[in-house]
PDB file of C-alpha atoms in Angstrom:
ATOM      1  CA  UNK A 219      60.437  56.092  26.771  1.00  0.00           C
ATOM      2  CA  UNK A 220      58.677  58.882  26.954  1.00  0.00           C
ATOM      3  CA  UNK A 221      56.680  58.627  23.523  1.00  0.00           C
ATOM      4  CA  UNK A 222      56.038  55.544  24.728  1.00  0.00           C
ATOM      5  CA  UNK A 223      54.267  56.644  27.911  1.00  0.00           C
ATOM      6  CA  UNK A 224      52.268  59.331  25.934  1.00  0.00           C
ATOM      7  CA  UNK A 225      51.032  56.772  23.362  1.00  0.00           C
ATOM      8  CA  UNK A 226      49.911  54.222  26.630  1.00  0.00           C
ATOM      9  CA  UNK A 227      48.122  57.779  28.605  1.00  0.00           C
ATOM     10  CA  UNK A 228      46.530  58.243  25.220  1.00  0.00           C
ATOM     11  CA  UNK A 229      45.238  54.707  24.862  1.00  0.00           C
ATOM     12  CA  UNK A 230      43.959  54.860  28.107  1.00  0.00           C
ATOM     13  CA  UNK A 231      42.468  58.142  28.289  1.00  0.00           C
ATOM     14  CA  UNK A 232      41.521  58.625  24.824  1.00  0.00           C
ATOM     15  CA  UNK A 233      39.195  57.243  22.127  1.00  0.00           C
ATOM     16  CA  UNK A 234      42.225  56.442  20.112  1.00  0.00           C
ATOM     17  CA  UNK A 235      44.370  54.729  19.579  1.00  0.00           C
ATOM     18  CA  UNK A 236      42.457  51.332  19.690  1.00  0.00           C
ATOM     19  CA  UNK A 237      45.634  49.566  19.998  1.00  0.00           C
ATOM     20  CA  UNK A 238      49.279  50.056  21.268  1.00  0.00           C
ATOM     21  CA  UNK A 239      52.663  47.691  20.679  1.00  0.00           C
ATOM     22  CA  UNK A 240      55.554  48.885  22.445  1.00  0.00           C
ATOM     23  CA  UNK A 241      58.217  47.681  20.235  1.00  0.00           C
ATOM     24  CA  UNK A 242      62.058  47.120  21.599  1.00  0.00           C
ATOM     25  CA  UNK A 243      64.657  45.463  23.198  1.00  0.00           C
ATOM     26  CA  UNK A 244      64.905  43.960  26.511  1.00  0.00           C
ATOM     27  CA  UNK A 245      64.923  45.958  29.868  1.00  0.00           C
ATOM     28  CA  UNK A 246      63.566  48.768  27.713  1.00  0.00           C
ATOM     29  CA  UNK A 247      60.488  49.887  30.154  1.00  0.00           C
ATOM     30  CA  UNK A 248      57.821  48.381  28.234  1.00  0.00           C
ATOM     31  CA  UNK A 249      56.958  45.684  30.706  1.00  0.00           C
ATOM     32  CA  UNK A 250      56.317  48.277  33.753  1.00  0.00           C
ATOM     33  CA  UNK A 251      54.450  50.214  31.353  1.00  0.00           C
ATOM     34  CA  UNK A 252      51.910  47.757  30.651  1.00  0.00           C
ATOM     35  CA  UNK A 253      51.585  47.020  34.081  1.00  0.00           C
ATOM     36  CA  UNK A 254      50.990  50.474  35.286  1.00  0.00           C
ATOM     37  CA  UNK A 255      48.316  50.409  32.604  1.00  0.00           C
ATOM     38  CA  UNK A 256      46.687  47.407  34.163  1.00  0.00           C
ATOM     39  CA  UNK A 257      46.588  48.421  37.348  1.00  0.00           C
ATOM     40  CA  UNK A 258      45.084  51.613  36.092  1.00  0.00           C
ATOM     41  CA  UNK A 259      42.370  50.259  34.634  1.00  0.00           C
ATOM     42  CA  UNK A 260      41.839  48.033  36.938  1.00  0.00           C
ATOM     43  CA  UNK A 261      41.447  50.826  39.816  1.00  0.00           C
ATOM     44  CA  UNK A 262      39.271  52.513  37.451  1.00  0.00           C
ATOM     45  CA  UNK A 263      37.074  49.154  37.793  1.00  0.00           C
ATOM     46  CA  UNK A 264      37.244  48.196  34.035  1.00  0.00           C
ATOM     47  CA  UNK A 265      37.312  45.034  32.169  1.00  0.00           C
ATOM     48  CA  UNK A 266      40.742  44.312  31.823  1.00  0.00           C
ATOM     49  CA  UNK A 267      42.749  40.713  30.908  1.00  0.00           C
ATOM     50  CA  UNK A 268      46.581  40.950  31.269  1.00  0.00           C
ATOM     51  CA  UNK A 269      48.887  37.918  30.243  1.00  0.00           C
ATOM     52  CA  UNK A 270      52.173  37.054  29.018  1.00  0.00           C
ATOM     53  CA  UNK A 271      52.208  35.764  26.245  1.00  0.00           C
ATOM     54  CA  UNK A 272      53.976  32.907  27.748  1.00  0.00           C
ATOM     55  CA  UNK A 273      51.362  31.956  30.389  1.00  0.00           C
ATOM     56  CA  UNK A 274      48.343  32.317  26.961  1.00  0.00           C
ATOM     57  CA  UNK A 275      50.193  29.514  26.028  1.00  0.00           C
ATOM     58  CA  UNK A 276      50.612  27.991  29.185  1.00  0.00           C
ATOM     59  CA  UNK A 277      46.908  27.875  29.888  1.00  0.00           C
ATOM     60  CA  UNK A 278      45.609  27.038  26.561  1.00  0.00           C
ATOM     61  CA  UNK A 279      47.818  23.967  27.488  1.00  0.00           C
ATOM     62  CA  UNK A 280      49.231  21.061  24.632  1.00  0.00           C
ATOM     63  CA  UNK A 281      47.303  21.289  21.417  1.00  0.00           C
ATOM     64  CA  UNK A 282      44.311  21.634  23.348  1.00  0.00           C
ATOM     65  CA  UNK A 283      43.069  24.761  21.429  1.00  0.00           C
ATOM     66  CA  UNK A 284      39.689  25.949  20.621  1.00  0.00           C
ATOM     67  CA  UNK A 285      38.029  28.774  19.519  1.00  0.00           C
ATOM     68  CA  UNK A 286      35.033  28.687  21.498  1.00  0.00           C
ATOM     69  CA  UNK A 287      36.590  27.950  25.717  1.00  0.00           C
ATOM     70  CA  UNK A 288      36.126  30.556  28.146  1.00  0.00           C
ATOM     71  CA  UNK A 289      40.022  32.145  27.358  1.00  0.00           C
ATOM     72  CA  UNK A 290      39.902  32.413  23.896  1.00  0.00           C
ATOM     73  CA  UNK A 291      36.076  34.068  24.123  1.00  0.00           C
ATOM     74  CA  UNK A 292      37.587  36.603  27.067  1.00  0.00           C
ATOM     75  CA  UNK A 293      40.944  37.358  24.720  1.00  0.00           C
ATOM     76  CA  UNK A 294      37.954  38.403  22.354  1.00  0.00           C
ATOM     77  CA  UNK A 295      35.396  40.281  24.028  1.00  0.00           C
ATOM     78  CA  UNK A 296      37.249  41.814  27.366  1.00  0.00           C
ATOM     79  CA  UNK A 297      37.218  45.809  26.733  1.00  0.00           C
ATOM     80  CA  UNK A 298      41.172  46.284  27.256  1.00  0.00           C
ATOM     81  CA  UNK A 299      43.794  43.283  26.613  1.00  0.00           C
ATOM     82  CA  UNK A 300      46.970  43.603  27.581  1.00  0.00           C
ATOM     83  CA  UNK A 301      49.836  41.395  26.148  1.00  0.00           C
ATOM     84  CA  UNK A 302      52.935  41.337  27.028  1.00  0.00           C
ATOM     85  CA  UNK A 303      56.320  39.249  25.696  1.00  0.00           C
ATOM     86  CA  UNK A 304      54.663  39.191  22.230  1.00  0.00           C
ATOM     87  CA  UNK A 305      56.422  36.578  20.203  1.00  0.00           C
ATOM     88  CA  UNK A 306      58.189  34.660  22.942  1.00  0.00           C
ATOM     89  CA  UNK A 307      56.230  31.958  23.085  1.00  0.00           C
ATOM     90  CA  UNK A 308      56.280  29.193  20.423  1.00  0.00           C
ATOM     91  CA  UNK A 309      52.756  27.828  18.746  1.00  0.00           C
ATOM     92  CA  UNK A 310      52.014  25.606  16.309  1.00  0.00           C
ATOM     93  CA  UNK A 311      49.370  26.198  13.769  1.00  0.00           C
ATOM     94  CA  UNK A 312      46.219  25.871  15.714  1.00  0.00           C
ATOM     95  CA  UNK A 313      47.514  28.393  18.227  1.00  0.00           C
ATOM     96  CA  UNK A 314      49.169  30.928  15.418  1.00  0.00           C
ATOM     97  CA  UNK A 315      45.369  31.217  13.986  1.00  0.00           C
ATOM     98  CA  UNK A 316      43.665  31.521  17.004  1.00  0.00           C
ATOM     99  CA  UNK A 317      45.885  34.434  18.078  1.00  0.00           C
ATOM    100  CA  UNK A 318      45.174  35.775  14.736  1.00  0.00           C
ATOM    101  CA  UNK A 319      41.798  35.359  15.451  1.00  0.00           C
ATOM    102  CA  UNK A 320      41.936  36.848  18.641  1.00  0.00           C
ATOM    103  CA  UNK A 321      43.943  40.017  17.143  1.00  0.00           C
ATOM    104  CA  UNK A 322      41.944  40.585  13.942  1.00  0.00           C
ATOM    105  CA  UNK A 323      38.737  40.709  15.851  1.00  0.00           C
ATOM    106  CA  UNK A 324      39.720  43.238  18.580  1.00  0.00           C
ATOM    107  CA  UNK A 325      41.291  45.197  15.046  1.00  0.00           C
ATOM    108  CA  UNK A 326      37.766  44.529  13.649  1.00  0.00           C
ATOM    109  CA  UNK A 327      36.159  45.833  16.884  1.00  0.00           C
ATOM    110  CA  UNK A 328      38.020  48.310  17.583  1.00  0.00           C
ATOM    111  CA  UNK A 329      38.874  47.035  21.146  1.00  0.00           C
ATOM    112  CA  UNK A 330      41.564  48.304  22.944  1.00  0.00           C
ATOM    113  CA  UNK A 331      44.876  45.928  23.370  1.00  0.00           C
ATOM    114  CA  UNK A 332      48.116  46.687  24.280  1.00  0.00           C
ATOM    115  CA  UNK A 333      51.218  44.686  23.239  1.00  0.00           C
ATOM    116  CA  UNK A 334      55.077  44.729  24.328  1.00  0.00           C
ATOM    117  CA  UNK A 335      57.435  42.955  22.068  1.00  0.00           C
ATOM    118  CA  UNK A 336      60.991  42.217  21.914  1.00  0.00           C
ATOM    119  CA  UNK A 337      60.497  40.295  18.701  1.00  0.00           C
ATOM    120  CA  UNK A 338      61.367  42.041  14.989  1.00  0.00           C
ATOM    121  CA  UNK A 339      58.337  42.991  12.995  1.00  0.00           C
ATOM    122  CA  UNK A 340      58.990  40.507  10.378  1.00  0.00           C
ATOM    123  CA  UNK A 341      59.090  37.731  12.899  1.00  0.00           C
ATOM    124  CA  UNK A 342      55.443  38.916  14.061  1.00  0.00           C
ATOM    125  CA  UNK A 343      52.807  37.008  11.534  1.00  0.00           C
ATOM    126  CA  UNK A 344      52.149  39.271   8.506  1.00  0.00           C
ATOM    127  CA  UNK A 345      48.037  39.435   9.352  1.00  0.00           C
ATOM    128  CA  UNK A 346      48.409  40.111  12.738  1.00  0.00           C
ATOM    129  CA  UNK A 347      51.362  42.869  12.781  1.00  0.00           C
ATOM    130  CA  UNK A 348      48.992  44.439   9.676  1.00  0.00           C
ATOM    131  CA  UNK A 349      45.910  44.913  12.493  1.00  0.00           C
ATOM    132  CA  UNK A 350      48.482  46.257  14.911  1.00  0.00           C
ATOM    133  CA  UNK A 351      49.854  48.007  13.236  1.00  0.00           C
ATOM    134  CA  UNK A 352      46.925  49.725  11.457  1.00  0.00           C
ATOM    135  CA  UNK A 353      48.029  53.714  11.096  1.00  0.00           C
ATOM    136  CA  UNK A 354      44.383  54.779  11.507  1.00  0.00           C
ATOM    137  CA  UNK A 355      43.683  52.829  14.550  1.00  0.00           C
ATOM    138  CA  UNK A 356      46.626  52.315  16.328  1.00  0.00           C
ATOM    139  CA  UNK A 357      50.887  53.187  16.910  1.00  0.00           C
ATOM    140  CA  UNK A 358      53.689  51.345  17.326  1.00  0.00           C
ATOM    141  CA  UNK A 359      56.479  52.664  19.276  1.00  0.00           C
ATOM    142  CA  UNK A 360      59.713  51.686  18.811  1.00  0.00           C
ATOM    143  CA  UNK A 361      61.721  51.602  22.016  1.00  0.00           C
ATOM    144  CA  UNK A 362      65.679  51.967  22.102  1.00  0.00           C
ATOM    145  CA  UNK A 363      66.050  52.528  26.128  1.00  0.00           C
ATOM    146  CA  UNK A 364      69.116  50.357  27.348  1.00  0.00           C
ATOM    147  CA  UNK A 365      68.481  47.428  29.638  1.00  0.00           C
ATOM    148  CA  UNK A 366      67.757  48.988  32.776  1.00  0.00           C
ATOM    149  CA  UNK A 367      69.001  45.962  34.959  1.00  0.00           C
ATOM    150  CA  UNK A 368      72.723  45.958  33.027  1.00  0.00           C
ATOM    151  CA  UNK A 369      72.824  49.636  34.339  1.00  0.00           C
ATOM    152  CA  UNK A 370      71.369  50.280  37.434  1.00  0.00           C
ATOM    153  CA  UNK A 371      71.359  53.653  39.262  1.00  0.00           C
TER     154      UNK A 371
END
């Protein structure tokens, strides 16, 4: 955990790493992490766009994806991105390429985005786990913290 937390300070403070993806199982810390980051920013008063990756799906509803609405510009352009659950929410093709859209520009651009996964790397599409995981612009931390809630304090 606490690699973790100095990979997200340096993200945040930093002028790399561009990107971040806390890798690891559940209950492992990486959701409060991103959150703290968020709110960070956010009382820094920067740009930032925080979703599950559940609710990305969620909004960009049933099939009804595009490259060019409001969401999938924002997912784009906003300065940080934060993403959390990544892989937990099942696309079909249109919505696999416009997350791989949405990742290989920010790589491209060197925007910042943060990611928290449970999912194994090789169930992460091969394009987009090759942008985030990019050695010269970002890390990936691997996270082996037990579940928190099976053993409480």
């Amino acid at each position: 955990v606490e690699v973790a937390k100095i990979a997200v300070e340096d993200w945040l403070h930093r002028g790399i790493p561009y990107s971040v993806v806390l890798a690891g199982g559940v209950g492992s810390g990486k959701s409060h992490l991103l959150e703290a980051a968020a709110y960070y920013l956010l009382a820094r008063g920067e740009q930032v766009m925080f979703r599950t990756e559940g609710k990305l799906r969620e909004e960009w509803g049933n099939g009804s994806f595009t490259y060019k609405s409001d969401l999938s510009y924002a997912l784009i352009e906003v300065p940080w991105l934060v993403i959390d659950d990544m892989g937990i929410a099942t696309w079909g093709d249109a919505g696999k390429g416009l997350m791989d859209v949405v990742y290989d520009t920010r790589w491209r651009k060197r925007l910042k985005t943060l990611v928290a996964t449970n999912a194994k790397a090789v169930d992460i599409p091969a394009r987009i786990a090759s942008r985030l995981g990019d050695v010269t612009l970002g890390i990936v931390v691997n996270m082996t913290a037990e579940d928190f809630r099976l053993h409480p304090e």
